[in-house]
mmCIF file of C-alpha atoms and ligand atoms in Angstrom:
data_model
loop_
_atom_site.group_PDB
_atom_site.id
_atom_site.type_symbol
_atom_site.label_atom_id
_atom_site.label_comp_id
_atom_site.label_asym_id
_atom_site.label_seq_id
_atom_site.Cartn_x
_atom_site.Cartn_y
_atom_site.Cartn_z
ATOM 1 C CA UNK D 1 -100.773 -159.376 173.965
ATOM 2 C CA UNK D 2 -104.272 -161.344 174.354
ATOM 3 C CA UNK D 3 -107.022 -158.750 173.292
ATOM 4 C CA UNK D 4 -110.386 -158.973 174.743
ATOM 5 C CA UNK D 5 -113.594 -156.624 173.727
ATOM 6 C CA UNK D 6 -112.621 -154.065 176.249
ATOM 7 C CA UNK D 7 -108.994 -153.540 175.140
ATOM 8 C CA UNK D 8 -107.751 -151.575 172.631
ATOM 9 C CA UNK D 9 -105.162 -152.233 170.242
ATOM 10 C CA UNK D 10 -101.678 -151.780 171.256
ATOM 11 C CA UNK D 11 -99.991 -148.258 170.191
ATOM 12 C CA UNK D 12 -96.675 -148.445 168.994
ATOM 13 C CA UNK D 13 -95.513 -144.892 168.833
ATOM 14 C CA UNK D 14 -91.767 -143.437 167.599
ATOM 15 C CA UNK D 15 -90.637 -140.690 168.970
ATOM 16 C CA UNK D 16 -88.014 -139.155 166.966
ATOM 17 C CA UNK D 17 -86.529 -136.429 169.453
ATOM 18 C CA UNK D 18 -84.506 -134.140 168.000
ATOM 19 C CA UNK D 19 -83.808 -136.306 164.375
ATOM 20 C CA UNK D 20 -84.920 -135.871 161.436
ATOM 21 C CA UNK D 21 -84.393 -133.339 158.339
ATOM 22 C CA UNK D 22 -86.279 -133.264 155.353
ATOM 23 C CA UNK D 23 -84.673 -136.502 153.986
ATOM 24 C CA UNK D 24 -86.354 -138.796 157.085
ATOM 25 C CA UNK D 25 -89.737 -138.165 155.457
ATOM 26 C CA UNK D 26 -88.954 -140.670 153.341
ATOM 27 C CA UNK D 27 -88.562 -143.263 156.544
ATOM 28 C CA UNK D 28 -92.383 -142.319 157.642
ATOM 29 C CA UNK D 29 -93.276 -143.053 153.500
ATOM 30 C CA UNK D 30 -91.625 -146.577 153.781
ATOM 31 C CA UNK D 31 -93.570 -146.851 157.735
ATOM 32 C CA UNK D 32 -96.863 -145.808 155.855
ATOM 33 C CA UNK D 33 -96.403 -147.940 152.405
ATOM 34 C CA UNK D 34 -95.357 -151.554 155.121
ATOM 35 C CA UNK D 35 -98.519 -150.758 156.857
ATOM 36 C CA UNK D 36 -100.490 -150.652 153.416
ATOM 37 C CA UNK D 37 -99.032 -153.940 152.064
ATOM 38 C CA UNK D 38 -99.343 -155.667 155.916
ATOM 39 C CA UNK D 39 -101.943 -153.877 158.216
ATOM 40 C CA UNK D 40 -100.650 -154.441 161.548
ATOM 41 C CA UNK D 41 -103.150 -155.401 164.643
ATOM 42 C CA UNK D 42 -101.219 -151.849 166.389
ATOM 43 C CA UNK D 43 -101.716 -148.719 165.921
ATOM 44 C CA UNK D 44 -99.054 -146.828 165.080
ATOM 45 C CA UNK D 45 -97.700 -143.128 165.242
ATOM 46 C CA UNK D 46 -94.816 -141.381 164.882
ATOM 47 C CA UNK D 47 -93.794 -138.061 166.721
ATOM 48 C CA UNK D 48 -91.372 -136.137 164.360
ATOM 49 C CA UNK D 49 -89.793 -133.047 165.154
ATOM 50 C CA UNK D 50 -92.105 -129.895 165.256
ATOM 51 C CA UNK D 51 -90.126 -128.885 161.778
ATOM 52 C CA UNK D 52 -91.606 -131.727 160.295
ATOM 53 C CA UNK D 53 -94.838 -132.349 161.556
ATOM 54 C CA UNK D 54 -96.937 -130.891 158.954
ATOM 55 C CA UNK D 55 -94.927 -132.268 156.405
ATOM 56 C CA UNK D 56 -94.680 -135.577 157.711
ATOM 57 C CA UNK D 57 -98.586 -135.742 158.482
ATOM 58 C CA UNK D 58 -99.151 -134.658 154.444
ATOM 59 C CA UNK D 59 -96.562 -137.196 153.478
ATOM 60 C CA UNK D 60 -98.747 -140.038 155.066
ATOM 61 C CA UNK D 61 -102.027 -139.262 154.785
ATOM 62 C CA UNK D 62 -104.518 -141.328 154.273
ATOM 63 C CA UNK D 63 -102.316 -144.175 155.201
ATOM 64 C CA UNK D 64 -102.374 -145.809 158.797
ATOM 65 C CA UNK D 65 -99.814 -143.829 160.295
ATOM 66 C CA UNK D 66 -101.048 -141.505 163.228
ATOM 67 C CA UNK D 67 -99.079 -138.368 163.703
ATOM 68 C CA UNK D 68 -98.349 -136.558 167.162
ATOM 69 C CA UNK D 69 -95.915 -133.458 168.746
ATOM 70 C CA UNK D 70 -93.391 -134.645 171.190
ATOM 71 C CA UNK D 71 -94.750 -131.819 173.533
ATOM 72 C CA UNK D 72 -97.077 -129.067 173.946
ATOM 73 C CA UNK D 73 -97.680 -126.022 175.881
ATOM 74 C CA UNK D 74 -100.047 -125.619 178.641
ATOM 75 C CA UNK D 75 -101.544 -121.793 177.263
ATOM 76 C CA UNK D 76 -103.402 -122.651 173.672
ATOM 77 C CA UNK D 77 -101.734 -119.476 172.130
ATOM 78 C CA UNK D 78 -99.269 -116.296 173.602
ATOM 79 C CA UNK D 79 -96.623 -114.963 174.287
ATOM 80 C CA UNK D 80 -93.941 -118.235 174.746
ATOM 81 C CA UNK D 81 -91.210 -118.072 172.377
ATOM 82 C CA UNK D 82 -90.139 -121.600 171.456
ATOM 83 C CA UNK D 83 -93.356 -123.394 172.107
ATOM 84 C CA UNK D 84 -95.692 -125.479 170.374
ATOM 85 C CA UNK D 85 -99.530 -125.261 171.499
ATOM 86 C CA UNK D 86 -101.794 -128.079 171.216
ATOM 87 C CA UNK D 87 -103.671 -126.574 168.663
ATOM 88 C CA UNK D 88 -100.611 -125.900 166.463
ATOM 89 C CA UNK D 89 -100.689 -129.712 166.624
ATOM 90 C CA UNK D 90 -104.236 -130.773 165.442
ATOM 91 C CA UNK D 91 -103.642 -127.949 162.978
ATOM 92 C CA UNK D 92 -100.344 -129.314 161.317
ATOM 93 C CA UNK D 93 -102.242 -132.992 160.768
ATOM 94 C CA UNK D 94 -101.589 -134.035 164.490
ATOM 95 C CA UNK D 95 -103.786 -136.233 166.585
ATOM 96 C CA UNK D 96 -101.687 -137.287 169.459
ATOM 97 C CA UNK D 97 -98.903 -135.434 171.974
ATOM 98 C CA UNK D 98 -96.095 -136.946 174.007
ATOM 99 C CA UNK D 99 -96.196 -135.213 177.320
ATOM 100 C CA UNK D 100 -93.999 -135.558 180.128
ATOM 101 C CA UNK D 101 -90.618 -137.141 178.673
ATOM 102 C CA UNK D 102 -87.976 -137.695 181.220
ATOM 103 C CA UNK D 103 -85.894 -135.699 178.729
ATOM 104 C CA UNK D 104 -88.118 -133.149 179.118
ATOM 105 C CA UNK D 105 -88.632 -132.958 182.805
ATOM 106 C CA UNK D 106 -84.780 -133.004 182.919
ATOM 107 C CA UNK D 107 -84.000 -130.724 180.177
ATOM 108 C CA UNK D 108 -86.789 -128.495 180.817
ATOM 109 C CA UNK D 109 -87.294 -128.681 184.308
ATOM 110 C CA UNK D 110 -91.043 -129.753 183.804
ATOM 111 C CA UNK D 111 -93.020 -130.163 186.974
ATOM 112 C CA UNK D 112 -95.264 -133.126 187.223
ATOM 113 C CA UNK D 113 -98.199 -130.187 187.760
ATOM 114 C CA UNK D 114 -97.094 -128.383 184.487
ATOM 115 C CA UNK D 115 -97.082 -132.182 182.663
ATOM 116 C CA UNK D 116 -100.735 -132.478 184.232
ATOM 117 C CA UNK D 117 -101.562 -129.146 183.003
ATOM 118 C CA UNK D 118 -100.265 -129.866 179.477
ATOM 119 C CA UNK D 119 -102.261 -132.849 179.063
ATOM 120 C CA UNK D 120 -105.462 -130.961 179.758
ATOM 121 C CA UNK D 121 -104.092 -128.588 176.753
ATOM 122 C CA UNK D 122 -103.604 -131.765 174.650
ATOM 123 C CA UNK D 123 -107.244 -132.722 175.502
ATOM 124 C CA UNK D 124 -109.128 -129.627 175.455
ATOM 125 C CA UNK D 125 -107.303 -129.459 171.505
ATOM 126 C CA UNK D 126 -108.928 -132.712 171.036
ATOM 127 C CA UNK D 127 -105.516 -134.561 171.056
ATOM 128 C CA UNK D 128 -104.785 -138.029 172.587
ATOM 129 C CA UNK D 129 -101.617 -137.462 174.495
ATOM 130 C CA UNK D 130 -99.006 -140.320 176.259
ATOM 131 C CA UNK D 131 -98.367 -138.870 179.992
ATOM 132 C CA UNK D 132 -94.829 -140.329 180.309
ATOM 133 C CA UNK D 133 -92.907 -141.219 183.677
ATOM 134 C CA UNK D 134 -90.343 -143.295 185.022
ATOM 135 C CA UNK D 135 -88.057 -143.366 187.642
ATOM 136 C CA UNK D 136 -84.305 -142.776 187.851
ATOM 137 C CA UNK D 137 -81.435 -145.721 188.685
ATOM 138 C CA UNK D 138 -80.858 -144.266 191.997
ATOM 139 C CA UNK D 139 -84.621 -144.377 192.939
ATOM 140 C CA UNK D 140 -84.825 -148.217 191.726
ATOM 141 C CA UNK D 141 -81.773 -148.928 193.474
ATOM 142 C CA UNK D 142 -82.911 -147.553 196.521
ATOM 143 C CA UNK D 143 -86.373 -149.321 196.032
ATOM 144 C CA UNK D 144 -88.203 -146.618 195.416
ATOM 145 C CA UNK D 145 -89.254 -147.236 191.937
ATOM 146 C CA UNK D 146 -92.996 -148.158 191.982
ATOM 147 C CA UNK D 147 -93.870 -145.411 194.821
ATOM 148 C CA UNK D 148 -91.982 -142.513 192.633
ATOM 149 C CA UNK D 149 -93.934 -143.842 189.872
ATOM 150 C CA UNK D 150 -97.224 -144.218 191.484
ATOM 151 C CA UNK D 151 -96.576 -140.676 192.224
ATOM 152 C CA UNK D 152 -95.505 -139.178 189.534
ATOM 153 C CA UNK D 153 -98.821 -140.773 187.671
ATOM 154 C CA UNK D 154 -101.136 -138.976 190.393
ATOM 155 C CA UNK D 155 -99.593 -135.835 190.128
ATOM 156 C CA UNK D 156 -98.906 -135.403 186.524
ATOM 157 C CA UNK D 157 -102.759 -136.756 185.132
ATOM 158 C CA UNK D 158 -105.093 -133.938 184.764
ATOM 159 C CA UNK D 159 -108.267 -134.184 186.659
ATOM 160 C CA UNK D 160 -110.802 -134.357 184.105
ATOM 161 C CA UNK D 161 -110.009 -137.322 182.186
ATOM 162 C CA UNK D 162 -113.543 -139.063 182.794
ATOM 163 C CA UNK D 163 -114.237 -140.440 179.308
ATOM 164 C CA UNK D 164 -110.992 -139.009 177.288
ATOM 165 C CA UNK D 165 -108.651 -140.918 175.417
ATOM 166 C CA UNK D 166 -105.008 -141.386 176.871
ATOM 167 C CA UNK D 167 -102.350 -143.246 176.788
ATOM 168 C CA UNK D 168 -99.080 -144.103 180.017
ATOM 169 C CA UNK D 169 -95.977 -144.634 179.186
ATOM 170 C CA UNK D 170 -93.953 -146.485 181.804
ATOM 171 C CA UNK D 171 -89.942 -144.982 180.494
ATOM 172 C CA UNK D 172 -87.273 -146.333 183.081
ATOM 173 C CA UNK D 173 -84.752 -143.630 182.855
ATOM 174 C CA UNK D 174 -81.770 -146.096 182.540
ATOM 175 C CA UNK D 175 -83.255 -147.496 180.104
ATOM 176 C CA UNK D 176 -83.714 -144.870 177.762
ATOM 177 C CA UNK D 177 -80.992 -144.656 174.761
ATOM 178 C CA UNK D 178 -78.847 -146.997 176.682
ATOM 179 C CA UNK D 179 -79.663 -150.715 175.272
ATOM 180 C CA UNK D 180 -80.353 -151.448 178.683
ATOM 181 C CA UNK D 181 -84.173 -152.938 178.673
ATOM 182 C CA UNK D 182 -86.174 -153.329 181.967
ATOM 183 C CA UNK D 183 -86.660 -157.280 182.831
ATOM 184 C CA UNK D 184 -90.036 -158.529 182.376
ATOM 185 C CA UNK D 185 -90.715 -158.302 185.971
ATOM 186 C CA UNK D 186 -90.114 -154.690 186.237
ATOM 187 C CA UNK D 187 -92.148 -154.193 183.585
ATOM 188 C CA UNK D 188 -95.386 -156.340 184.960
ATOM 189 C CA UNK D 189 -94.949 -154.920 188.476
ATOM 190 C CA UNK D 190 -94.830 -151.745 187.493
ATOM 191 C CA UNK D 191 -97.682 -151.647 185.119
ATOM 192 C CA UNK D 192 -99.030 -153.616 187.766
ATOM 193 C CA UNK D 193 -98.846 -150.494 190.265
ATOM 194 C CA UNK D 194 -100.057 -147.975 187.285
ATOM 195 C CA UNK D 195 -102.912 -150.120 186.361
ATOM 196 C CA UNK D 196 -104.444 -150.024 189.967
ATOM 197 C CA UNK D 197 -103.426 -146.300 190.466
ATOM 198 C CA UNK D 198 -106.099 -145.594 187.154
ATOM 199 C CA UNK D 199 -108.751 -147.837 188.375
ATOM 200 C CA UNK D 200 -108.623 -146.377 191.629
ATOM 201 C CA UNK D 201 -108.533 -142.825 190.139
ATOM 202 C CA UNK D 202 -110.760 -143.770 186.855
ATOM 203 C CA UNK D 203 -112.565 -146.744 187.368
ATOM 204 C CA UNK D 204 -113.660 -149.081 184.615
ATOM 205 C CA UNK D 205 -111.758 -146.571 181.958
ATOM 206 C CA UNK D 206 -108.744 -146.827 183.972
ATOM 207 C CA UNK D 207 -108.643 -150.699 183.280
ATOM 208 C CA UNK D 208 -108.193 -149.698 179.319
ATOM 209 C CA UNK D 209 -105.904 -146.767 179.675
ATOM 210 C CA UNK D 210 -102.818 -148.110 177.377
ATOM 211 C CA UNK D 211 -99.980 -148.526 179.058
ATOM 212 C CA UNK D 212 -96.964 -148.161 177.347
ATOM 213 C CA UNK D 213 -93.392 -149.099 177.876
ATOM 214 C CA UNK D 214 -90.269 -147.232 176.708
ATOM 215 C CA UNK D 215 -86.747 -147.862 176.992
ATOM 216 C CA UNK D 216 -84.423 -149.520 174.285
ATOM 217 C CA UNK D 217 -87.100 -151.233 172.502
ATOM 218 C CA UNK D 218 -85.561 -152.770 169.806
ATOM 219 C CA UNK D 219 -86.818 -155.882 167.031
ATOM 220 C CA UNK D 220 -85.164 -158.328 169.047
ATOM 221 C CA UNK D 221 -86.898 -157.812 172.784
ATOM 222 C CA UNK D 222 -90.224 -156.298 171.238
ATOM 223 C CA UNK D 223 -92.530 -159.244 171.552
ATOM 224 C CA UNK D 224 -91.749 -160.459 174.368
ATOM 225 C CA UNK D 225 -91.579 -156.541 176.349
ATOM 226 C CA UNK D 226 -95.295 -156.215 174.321
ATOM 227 C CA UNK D 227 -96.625 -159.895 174.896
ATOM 228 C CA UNK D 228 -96.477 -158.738 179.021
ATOM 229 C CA UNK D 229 -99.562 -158.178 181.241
ATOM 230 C CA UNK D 230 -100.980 -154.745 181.168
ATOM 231 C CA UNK D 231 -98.264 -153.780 177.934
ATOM 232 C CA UNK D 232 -100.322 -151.997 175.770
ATOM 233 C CA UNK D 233 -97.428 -151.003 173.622
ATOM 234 C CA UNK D 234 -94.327 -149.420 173.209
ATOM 235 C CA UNK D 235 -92.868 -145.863 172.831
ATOM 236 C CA UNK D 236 -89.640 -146.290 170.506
ATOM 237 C CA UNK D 237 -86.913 -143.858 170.291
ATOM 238 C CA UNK D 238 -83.950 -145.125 168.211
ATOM 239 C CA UNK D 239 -85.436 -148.069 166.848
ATOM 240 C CA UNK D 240 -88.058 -145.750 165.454
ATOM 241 C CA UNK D 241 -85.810 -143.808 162.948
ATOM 242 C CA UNK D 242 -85.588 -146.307 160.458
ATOM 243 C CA UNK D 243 -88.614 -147.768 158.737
ATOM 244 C CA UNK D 244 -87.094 -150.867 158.920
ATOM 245 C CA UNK D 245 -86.739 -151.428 162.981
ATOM 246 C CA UNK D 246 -89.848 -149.877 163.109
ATOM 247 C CA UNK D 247 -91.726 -151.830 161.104
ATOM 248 C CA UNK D 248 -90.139 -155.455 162.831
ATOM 249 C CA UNK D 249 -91.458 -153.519 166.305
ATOM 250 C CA UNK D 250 -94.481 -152.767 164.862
ATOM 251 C CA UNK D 251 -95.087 -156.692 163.806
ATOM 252 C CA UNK D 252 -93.944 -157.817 167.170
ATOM 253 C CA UNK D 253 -97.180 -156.399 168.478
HETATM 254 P P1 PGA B 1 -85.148 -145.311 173.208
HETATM 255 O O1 PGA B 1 -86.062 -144.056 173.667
HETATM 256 O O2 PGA B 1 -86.073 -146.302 172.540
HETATM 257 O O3 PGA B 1 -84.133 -144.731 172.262
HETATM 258 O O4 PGA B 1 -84.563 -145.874 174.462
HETATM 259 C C1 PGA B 1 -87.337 -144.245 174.197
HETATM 260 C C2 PGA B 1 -87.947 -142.912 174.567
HETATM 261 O O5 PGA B 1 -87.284 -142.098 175.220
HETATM 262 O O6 PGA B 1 -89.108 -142.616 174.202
#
């Protein structure tokens, strides 16, 4: 992508879902020691498994890996067996939260007004999160894509964001885990649509809001998914489990 003053650098964040045992800290080591011997013009995170996060974060610290939950609760502390607060996160070494997967709103049945209401969490912890949505194949078959999408970003952004650090991510539902990749022009229209919802709701910040795609990002179809207008990175599943992929993604950028 062509940076300018105003825009940051990419982020190209893994998300590891639900991998990863004690022997896949050695991936984020090998992520962490490529980054030391070629320092990439991206940042770059990686969203382990709760299990792991305080591990991983120790494992690559003072390197230039970022480390983030792949959710949060709303409530900073309480009685919500299962859950992960915010704060849990900064404390275990995290600076960033994933909020809003698909898999989540699916799995979990996550509202876009409980998404909106974790991402205030995230930021009242002092975390960055990445307010994910995406539409399903029926929607973009029926040609609803870009208005579902344009929805889901008012209703799922928390109101005060004035002057907070965020990131989109733009995660086709088909796409995700499937090897199926949005074309190009998907991807530019629909940034397209998510850019102008921020400015309209954010003004000059919402130009630099990152917006990231997801979806069967891979080596092979990351530079020219991340070259795109408005890309400002990529959220990697799969590809993001092995130092290897990750690093060739992380180059790409
Ligand atoms: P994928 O997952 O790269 O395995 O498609 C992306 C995501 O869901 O974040």
């Amino acid at each position: 992508m062509s940076l300018t003053s105003t825009t940051p650098r990419p982020l190209i964040a893994g998300n590891w879902k639900m991998n990863g045992l004690s022997a896949a800290l050695d991936e984020a080591r090998a992520v962490a020691a490529g980054l030391d011997r070629r320092p990439a013009a991206a940042r770059v995170a990686l969203f382990p498994p709760a299990t792991l996060l305080h591990r991983l974060a120790e494992a690559v610290e003072g390197s230039f890996v970022l480390v983030g939950g792949q959710d949060c609760h709303a409530q900073a502390k309480g009685a919500h067996t299962g859950d992960v607060s915010a704060e849990m996160i900064a404390d275990a070494g995290g600076t960033l939260v994933i909020v809003g997967h698909s898999e989540r709103r699916t799995d979990h049945g996550e509202t876009c007004a409980r998404v909106a209401a974790k991402a205030q969490a995230a930021i009242d912890a002092g975390l960055e999160p990445i307010i994910c949505v995406g539409e399903s194949l029926a929607q973009r078959e029926a040609g609803e894509a870009v208005a579902f999408v344009v929805d889901q970003i008012r209703n799922s952004l928390p109101a005060s964001l004035t002057g907070k650090a965020f990131n989109v991510a733009y995660e086709p539902l088909w796409a995700i885990g499937t090897g199926r990749v949005a074309s190009v022009d998907n991807i530019v229209e629909m940034h397209a649509a998510i850019r102008a919802e921020l400015i309209a709701r954010l003004g000059d910040q919402g130009a630099t809001v990152p917006i990231l795609y997801g979806g069967s990002v891979k080596p092979d179809n990351a530079r020219e998914i991340l070259a795109a207008p408005e890309v400002g990175g990529a959220l990697v599943g799969g590809a993001s489990l092995k130092a290897k992929d990750f690093l060739a993604i992380i180059e790409a950028a």
